[in-house]
XYZ file of C-alpha atoms in Angstrom:
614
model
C -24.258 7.371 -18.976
C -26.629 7.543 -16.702
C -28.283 7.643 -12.647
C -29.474 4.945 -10.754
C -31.549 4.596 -7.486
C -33.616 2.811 -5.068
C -34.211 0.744 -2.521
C -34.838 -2.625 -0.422
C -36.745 -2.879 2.258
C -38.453 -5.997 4.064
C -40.974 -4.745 6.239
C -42.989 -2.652 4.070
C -44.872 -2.787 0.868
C -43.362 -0.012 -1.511
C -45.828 0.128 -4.148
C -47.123 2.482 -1.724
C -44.045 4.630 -1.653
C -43.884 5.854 -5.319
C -43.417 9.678 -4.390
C -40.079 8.587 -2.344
C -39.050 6.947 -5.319
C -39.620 9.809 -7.843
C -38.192 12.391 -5.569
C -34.672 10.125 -5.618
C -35.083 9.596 -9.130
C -35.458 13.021 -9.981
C -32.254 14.097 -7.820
C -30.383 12.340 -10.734
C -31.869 14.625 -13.754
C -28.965 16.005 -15.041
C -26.885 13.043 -14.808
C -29.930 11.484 -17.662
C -31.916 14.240 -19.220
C -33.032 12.520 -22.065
C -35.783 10.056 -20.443
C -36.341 8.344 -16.932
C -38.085 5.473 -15.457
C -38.895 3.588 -12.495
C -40.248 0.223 -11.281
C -41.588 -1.093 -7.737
C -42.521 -4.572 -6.649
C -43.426 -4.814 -3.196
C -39.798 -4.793 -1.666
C -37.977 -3.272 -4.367
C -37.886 0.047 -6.120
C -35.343 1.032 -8.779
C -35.160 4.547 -10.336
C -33.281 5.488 -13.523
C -32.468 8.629 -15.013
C -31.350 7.959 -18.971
C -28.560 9.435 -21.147
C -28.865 7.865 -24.449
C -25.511 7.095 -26.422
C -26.265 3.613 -27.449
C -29.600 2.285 -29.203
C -31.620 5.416 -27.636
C -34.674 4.553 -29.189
C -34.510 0.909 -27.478
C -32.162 1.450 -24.354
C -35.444 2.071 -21.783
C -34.953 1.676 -18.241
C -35.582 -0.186 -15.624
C -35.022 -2.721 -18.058
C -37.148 -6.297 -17.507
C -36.623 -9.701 -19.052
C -38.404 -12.318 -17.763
C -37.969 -16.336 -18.007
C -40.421 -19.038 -17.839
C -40.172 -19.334 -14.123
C -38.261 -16.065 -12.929
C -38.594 -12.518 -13.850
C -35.056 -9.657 -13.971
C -35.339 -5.926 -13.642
C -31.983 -3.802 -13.954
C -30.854 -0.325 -13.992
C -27.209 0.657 -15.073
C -24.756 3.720 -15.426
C -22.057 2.941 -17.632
C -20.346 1.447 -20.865
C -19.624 -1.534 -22.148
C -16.901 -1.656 -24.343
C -17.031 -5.556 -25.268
C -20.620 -5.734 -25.535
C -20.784 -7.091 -29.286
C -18.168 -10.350 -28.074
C -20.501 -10.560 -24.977
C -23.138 -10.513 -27.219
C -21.667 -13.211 -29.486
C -20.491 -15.509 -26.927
C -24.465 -15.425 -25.446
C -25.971 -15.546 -28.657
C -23.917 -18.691 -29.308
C -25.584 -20.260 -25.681
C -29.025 -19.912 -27.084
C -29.524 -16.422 -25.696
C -31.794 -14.006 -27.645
C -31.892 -10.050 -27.629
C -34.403 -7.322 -28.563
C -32.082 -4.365 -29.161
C -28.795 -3.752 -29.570
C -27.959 -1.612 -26.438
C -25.390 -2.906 -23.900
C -28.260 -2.680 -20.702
C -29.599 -5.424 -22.309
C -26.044 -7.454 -22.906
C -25.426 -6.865 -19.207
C -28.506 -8.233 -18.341
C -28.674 -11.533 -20.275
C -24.827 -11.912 -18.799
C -26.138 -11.725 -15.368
C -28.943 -14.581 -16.273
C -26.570 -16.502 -17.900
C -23.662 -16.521 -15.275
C -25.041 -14.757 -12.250
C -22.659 -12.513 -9.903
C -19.534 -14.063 -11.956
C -20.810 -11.659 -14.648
C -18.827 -9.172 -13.524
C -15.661 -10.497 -14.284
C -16.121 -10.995 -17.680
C -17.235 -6.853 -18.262
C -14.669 -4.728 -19.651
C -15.893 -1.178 -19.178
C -17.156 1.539 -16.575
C -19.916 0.480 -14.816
C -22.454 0.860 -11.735
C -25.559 -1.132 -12.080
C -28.213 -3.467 -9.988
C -30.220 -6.410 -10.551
C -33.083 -7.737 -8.831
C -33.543 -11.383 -9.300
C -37.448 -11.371 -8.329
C -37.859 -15.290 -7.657
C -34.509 -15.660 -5.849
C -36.357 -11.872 -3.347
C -32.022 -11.066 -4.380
C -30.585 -7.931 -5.008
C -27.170 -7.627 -7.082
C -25.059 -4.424 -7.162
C -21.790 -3.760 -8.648
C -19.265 -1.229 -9.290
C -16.534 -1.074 -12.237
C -12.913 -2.373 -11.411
C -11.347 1.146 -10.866
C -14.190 2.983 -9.778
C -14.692 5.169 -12.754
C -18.611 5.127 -11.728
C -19.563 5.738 -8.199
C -22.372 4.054 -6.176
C -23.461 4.699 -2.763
C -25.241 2.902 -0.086
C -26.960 3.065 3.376
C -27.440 0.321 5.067
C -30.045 0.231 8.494
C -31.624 -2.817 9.768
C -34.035 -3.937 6.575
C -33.448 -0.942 5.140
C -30.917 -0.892 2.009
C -31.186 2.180 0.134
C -28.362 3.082 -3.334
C -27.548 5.455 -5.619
C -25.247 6.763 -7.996
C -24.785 10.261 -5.991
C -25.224 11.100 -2.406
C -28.133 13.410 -3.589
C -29.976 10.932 -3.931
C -29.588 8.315 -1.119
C -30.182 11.776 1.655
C -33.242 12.397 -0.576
C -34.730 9.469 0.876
C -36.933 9.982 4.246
C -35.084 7.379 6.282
C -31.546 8.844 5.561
C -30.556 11.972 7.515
C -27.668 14.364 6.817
C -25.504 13.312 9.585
C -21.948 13.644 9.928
C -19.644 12.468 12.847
C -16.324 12.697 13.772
C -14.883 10.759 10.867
C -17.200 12.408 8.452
C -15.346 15.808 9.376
C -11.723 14.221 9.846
C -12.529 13.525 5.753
C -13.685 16.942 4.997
C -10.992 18.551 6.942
C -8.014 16.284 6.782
C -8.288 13.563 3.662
C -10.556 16.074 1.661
C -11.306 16.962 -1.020
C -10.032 12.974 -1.928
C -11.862 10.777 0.623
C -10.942 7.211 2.090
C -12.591 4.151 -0.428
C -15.975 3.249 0.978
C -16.461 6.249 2.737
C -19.556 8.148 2.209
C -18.739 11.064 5.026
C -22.371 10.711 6.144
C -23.573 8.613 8.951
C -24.851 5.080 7.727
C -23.645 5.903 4.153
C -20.749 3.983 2.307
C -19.486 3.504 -0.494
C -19.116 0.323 -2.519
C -15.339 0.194 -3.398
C -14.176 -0.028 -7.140
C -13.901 -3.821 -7.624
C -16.405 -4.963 -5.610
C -19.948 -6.114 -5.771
C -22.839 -7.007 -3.181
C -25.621 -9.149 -2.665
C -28.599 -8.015 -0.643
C -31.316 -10.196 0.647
C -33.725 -10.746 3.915
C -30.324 -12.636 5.466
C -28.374 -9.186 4.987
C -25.591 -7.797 3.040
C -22.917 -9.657 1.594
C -19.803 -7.217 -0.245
C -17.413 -9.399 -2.459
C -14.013 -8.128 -3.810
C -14.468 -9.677 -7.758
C -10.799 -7.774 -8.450
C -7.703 -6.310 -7.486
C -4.701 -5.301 -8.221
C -1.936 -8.101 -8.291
C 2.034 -7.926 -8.344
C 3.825 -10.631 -10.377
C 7.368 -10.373 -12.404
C 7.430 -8.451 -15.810
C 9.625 -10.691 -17.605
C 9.429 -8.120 -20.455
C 11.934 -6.008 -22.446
C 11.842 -2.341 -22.646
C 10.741 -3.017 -26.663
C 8.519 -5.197 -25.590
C 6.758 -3.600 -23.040
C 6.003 -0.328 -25.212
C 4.811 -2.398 -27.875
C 2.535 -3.952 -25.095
C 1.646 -0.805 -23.839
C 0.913 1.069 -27.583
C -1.571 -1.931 -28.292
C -3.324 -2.374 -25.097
C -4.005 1.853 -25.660
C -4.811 1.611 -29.274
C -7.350 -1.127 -28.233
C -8.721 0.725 -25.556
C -9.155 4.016 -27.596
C -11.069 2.152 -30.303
C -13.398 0.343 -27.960
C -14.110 3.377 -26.586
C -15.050 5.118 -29.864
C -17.609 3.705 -30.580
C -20.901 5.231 -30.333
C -24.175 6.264 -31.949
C -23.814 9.712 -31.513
C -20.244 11.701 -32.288
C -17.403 11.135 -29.986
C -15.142 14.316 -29.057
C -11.792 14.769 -27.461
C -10.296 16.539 -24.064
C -6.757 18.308 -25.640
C -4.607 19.903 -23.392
C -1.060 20.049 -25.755
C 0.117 17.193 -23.254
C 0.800 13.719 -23.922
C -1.956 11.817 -22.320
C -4.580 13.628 -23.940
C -2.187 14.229 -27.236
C -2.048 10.817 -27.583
C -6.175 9.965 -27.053
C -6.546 12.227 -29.830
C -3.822 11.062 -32.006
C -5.862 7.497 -31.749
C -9.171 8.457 -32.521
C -8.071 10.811 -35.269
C -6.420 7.591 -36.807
C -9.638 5.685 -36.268
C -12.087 8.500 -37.433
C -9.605 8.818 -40.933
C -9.725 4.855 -41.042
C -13.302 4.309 -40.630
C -14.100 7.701 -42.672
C -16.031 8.901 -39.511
C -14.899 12.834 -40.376
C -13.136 15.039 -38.210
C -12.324 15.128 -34.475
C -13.731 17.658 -32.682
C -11.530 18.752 -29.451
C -12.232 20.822 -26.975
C -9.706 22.848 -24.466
C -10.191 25.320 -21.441
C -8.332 28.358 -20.472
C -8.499 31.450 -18.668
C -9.205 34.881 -19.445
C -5.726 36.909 -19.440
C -3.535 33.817 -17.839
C -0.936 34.399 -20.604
C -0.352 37.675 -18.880
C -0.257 36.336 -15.296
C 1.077 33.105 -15.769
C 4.630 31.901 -13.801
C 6.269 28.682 -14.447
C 7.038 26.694 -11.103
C 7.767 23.090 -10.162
C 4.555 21.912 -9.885
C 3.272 23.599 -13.580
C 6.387 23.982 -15.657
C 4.289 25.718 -18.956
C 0.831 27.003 -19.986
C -1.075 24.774 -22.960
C -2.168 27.440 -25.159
C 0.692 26.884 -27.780
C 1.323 23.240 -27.414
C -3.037 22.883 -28.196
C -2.187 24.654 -31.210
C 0.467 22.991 -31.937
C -1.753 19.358 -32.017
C -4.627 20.613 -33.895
C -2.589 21.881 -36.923
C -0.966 18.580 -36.665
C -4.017 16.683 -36.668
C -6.199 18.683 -38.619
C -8.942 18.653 -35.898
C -12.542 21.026 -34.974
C -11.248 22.548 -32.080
C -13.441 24.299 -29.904
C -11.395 26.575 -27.345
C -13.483 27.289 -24.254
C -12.670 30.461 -22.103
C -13.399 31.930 -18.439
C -13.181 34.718 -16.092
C -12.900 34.860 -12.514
C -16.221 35.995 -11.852
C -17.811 32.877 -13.493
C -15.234 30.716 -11.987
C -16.210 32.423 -8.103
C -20.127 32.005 -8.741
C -19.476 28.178 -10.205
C -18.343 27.214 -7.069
C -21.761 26.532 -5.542
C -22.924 24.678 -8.645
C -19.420 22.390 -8.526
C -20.009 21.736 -4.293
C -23.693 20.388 -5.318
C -22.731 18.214 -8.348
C -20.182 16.499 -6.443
C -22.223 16.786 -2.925
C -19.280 17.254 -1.224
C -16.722 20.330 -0.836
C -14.522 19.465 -4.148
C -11.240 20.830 -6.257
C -12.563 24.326 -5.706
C -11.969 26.177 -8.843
C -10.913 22.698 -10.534
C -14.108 21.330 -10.034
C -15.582 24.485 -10.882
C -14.184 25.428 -13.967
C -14.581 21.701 -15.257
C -18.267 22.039 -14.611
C -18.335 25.267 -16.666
C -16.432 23.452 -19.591
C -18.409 20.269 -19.813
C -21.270 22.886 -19.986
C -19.648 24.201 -23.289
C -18.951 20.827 -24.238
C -22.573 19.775 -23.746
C -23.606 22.238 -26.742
C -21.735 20.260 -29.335
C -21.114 16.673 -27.699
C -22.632 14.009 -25.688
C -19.413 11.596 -25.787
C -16.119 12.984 -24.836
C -12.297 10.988 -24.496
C -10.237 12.807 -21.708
C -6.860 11.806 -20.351
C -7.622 11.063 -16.378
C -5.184 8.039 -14.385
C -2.365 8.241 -16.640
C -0.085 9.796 -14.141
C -1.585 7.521 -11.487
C -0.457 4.146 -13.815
C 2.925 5.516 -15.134
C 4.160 8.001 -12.347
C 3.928 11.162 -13.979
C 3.077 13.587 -10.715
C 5.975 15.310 -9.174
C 5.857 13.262 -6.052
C 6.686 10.006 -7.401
C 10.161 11.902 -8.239
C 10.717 13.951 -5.116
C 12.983 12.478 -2.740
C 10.431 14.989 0.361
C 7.453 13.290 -1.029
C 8.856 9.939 -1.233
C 9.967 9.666 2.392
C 7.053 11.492 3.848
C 5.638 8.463 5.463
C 1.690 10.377 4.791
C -0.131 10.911 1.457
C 2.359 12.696 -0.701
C -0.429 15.152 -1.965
C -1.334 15.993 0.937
C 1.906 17.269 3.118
C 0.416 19.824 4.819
C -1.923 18.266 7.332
C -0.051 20.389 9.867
C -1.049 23.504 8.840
C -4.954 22.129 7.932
C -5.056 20.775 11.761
C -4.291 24.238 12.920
C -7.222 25.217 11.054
C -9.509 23.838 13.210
C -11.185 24.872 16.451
C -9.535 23.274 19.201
C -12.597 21.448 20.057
C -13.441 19.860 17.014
C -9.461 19.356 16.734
C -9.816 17.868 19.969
C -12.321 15.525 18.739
C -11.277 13.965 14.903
C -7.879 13.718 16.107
C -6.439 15.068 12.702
C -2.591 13.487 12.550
C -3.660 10.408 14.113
C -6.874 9.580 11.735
C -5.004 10.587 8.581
C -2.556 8.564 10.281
C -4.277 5.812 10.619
C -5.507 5.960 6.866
C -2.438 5.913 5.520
C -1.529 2.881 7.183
C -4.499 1.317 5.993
C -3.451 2.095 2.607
C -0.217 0.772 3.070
C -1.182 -2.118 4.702
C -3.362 -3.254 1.192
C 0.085 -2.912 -1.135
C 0.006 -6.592 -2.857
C 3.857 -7.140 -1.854
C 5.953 -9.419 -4.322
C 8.584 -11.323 -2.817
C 12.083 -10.592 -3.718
C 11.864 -7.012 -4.934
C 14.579 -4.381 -3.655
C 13.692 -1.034 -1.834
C 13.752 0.847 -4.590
C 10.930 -1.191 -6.711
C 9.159 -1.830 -2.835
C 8.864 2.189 -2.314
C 7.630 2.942 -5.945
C 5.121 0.054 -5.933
C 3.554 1.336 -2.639
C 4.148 5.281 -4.547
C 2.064 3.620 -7.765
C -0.995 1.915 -5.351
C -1.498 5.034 -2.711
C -2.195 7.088 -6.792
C -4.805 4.585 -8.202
C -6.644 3.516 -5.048
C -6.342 6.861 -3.228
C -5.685 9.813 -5.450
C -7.020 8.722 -8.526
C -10.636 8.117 -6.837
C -10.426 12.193 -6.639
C -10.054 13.005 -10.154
C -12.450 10.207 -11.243
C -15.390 11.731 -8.773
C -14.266 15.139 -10.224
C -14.758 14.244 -13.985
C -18.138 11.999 -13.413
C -19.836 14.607 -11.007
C -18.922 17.710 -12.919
C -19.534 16.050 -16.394
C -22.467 14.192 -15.598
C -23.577 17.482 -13.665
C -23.655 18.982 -17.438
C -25.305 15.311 -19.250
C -21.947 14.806 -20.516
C -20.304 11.018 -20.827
C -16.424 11.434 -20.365
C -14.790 8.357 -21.251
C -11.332 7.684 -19.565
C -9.064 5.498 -21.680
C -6.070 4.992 -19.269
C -8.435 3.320 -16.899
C -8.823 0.304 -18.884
C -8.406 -2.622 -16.500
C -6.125 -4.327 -18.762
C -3.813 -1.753 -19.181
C -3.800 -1.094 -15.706
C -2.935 -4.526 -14.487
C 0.144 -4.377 -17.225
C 1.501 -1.484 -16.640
C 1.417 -2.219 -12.463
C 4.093 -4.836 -13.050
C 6.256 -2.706 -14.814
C 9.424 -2.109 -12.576
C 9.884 1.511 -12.268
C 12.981 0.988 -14.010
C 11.239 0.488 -16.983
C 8.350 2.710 -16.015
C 11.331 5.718 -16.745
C 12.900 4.069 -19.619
C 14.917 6.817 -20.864
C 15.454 9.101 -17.595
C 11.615 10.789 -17.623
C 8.317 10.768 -16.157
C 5.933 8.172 -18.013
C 8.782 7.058 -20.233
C 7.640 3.821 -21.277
C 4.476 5.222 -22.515
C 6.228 8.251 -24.551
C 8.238 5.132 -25.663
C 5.238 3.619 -26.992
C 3.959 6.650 -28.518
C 7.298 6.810 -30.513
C 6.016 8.133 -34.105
C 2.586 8.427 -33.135
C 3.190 12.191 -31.744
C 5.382 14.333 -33.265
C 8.671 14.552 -30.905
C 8.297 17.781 -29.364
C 5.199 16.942 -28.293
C 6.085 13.691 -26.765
C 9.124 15.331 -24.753
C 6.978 17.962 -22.971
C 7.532 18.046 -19.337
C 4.258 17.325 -17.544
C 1.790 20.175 -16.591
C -1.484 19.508 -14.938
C -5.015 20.353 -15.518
C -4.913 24.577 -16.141
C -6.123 27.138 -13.702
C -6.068 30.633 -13.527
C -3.233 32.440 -12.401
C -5.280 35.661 -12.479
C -5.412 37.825 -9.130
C -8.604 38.711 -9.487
C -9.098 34.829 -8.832
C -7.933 34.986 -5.507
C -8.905 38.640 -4.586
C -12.440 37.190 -5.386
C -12.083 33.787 -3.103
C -10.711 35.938 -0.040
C -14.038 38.307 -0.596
C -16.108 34.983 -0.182
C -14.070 33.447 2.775
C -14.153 36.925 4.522
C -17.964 37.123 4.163
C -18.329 33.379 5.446
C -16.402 34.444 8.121
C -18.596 38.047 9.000
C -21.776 36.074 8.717
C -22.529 34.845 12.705
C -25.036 32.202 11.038
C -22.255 30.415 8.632
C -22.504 27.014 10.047
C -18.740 26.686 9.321
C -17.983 28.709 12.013
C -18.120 26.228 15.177
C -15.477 23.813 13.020
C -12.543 26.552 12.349
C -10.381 28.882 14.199
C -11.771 31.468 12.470
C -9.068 34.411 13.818
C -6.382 32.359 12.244
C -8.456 32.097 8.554
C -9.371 35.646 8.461
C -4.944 36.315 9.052
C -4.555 33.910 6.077
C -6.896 35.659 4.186
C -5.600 39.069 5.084
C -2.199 38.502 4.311
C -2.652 36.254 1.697
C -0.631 37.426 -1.811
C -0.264 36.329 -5.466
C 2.645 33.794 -5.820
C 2.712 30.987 -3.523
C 2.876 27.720 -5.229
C 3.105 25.383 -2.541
C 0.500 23.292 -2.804
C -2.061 21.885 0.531
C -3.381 19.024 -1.967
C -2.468 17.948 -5.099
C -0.366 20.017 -7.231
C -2.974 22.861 -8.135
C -4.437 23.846 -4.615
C -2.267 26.670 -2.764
C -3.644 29.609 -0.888
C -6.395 30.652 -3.467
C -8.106 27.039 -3.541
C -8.070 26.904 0.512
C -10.108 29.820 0.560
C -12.326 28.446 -1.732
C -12.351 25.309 -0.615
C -13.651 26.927 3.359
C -16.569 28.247 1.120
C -17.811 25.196 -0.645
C -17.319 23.339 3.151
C -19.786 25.797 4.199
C -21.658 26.101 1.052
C -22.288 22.303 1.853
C -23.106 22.226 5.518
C -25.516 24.936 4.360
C -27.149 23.657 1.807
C -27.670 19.925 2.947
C -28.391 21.564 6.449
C -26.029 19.144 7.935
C -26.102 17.513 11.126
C -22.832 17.904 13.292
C -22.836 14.727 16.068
């Protein structure tokens, strides 16, 4: 994995602009510490910041290949995972290659079928091209988003990059934020709507999409989306489906030239992940798995079991890795490192994140880092097969909004009555969510039941699975650590969306068509856990320290949060605030502690990026 940057523009000569370049380039260190590169023509500068997983000694980039009459320059963050029958299928064209890296297989594929390219890759991806004859620029993003790229767009101006970082650290792109940039801090936030870059004159380009830039402008193509059709399927049939399209997956995604470890929580996403490489590694006599899991300093005393997360890990970890036989690495924390992490996790992400989800993940991949540059985690499976509470909760079903997010009431009251005055906080999220809705590829004939869990399954992937995929790449990539997400395989994705829910709960349970599949693949007890989500600490301390920070925020006169909030109404919250409360304001993990830690990375971030309010 890596960072890419740069930029377009058609009045200027950039050769002359190196030190702009650098600067952006450099924004992107951690996400590639092992080398970095850049290349400028005189409209075009690309910046590249190198992790090196595949062929590092011949992977270089900005990567050039040039033809008799036409010359190619590319730089790329991602994974291929059918490179070698890409590679074939060229080869057997007439093409020729130099290395054996998968830059170099993306390249060739765009010389050989142009933009259509895209729709033969099968992997996570953010990369751009620029066709020097043609004066053309090609950008494109992976089908589900697992790899994020930004843009600004102003008059002949196009700048990009694989982090916001790195677009404002160009001198043409200001920190800016308008009404709609706060309605998505305050309202959507910490998920944000697709395309959306919060900042003035920054977007994103949506998962599935691609662009061309040239002197005539900016042209953004949708190469994929999701599509309903009928599963003609039996249940049998389906989890056989279902257990081959994930063995597949898991294997593609093994392969590497430096050792691949695994994210192991005791559940059955990531259970299964490592139950698949394990099987690989023994096959190929690659050695052991090494896993790694996160917990909390003295949560076994403090944790309480509640709707939203019905056990702890700690035994059912154990319980896989003396089944398996694997390294396991536990990784611990306290409350003080998770409190002082919470800066570091607001930068990596350049936004206000998951609070002490973001945070603690950024302290784990840290750990990680030591021992791994490759890990397999177990993101989007509850998005695909409907594991999260609301997709069984008759409130969350009917609540005509964003089911992880049902208390936009209480976050409007938040606000001054100014700024609530001015983003308008029901109506925009509001508006969103009709948006959303609006997108839902229909099929004809279905009854309300399959209608209202087909629109339940699209607001996940395209809305709240864009939150945990930012999460893992920012806070991973933060620490130079590729996380590879299985579940997001496009092909299992577009199967599993034309599953009728019916089937989707074969046997009365969340996910039961994929425990179905993993029928004598994990041991039973093991594949009948209820669902519990990413840990966090249930420690006090935790949110004795987060109402400290809040409280300061809100003593400091300078804290440029200040003008946005009702601040009287906070500083109640925070004084009455006690252990206990486990209704969550977003997502299933982020009560009373994370909304007082969320107010301080909002304010960590207006400070730090010295943002503009207008």
């Amino acid at each position: 994995m890596c960072g890419i940057t740069g930029w377009i523009d058609w009045t200027s000569d950039l050769t002359k602009e190196s030190k702009h370049l650098e600067r952006m380039t450099d924004e992107l260190a951690p996400r590639g510490p092992d080398a970095s590169g850049t290349w400028i023509s005189g409209h075009c500068a690309l910046g590249h910041r190198r992790l090196a997983v595949i062929d590092p000694e011949n992977g270089a980039q900005p990567m050039i290949r040039y033809t008799e009459d036409d010359q190619y320059v590319i730089v790329y963050n991602g994974e291929l995972y059918n490179a070698q029958e890409l590679r074939r299928e060229l080869e057997n064209r007439g093409r020729t290659f130099a290395t054996t890296c998968d830059t170099e297989v993306l390249l060739v594929s765009f010389m050989e079928w142009g933009r259509a390219c895209v729709e033969k890759l099968n992997g996570i991806f953010a990369f751009a091209i620029w066709d020097m004859t043609a004066q053309e620029l090609f950008i494109a993003r992976d089908r589900l988003g697992v790899k994020p790229l930004f843009f600004s767009k102003q008059g002949d101006l196009f700048v990009f990059g694989s982090e916001l970082k790195c677009i404002l650290a160009h001198p043409a792109v200001q920190p800016e934020v308008g009404a709609e940039g706060l309605a998505e801090i305050f309202v959507i936030g910490p998920a944000r709507t697709p395309g959306h870059g919060i900042y003035k004159h920054i977007q994103e380009l949506r998962p599935g999409q691609c662009m061309v830039v040239n002197a005539a402008g900016a042209k953004t193509i949708t190469y994929w989306r999701l599509r309903s059709s009928e599963h003609g399927a039996s249940v049998e049939e389906t989890a056989d489906q279902v257990r081959e399209l994930l063995r597949d997956t898991v294997e593609r995604q093994l392969v590497s030239d430096v050792p691949v470890c695994t994210l192991l929580s005791g559940g059955l996403d990531s259970s299964a992940l490592t139950t698949l490489a394990v099987q690989y590694y023994d096959r190929n006599g690659q050695g052991n798995v090494h896993t790694y899991s996160v917990d909390y300093r003295d949560n076994d005393k403090h944790f309480q079991a509640h709707a939203f997360q019905p056990n702890s890990d700690a035994p059912w970890i154990q319980r896989m890795t003396s089944h398996l036989g694997t390294v396991h690495h536990p990784i611990q924390f306290d409350t003080p490192e998770l409190a002082a992490a919470l800066r570091d996790a607001t930068i990596a992400r350049d936004l206000p994140g998951m609070a002490d989800v973001d945070a603690s993940l950024l302290l784990f991949c840290r750990e990680i880092k030591k021992g791994a540059t490759v890990a397999i985690s177990g993101e989007a499976a509850d998005e695909i097969f409907g594991g999260y509470p609301w997709f069984h909760r008759e409130d969350a079903l009917a609540a005509d909004t964003f089911p992880w997010s049902l208390a936009t009431g209480m976050r409007a009251g938040l606000l001054s009555p100014d700024i609530a005055e001015w983003i308008r906080p029901q109506e925009y999220i509001g508006d969103r969510y009709a948006e959303a809705i609006a997108e839902v590829p229909r099929l004809d004939g279905e009854d309300e039941t399959r209608r209202r869990m087909r629109r339940m399954s699209y607001l996940n992937i395209t809305r709240f699975m864009p939150t945990l995929l930012d999460r893992k790449d920012r806070m991973s990539m933060a620490a130079g650590l590729e996380v590879r997400v299985p579940f997001c395989d496009h092909r299992l994705v577009e199967y599993v969306w034309n599953i009728p829910w019916e089937i989707k709960t074969a046997g009365d349970r969340e996910k039961g068509i994929l425990r179905k599949a993993l029928k004598g693949i994990l041991p039973d007890d093991v594949l009948t856990r209820k669902k519990s989500p990413y840990p966090k600490t249930h420690n006090p301390n935790y949110l004795e320290a987060v109402r400290s920070m809040v409280l300061e925020v809100l003593d400091d006169k300078s804290s440029p949060l200040l003008p946005l909030i009702d601040a009287k109404k906070i500083r109640e919250l925070a004084e009455q605030a006690t252990q206990g409360s486990h209704l969550p304001w977003f997502g299933q993990l982020m009560s009373s502690p994370q909304l007082f830690a969320y107010l301080v990375q909002v304010n960590t971030w207006l400070k730090h990026y010295r943002v503009r309010i207008g």
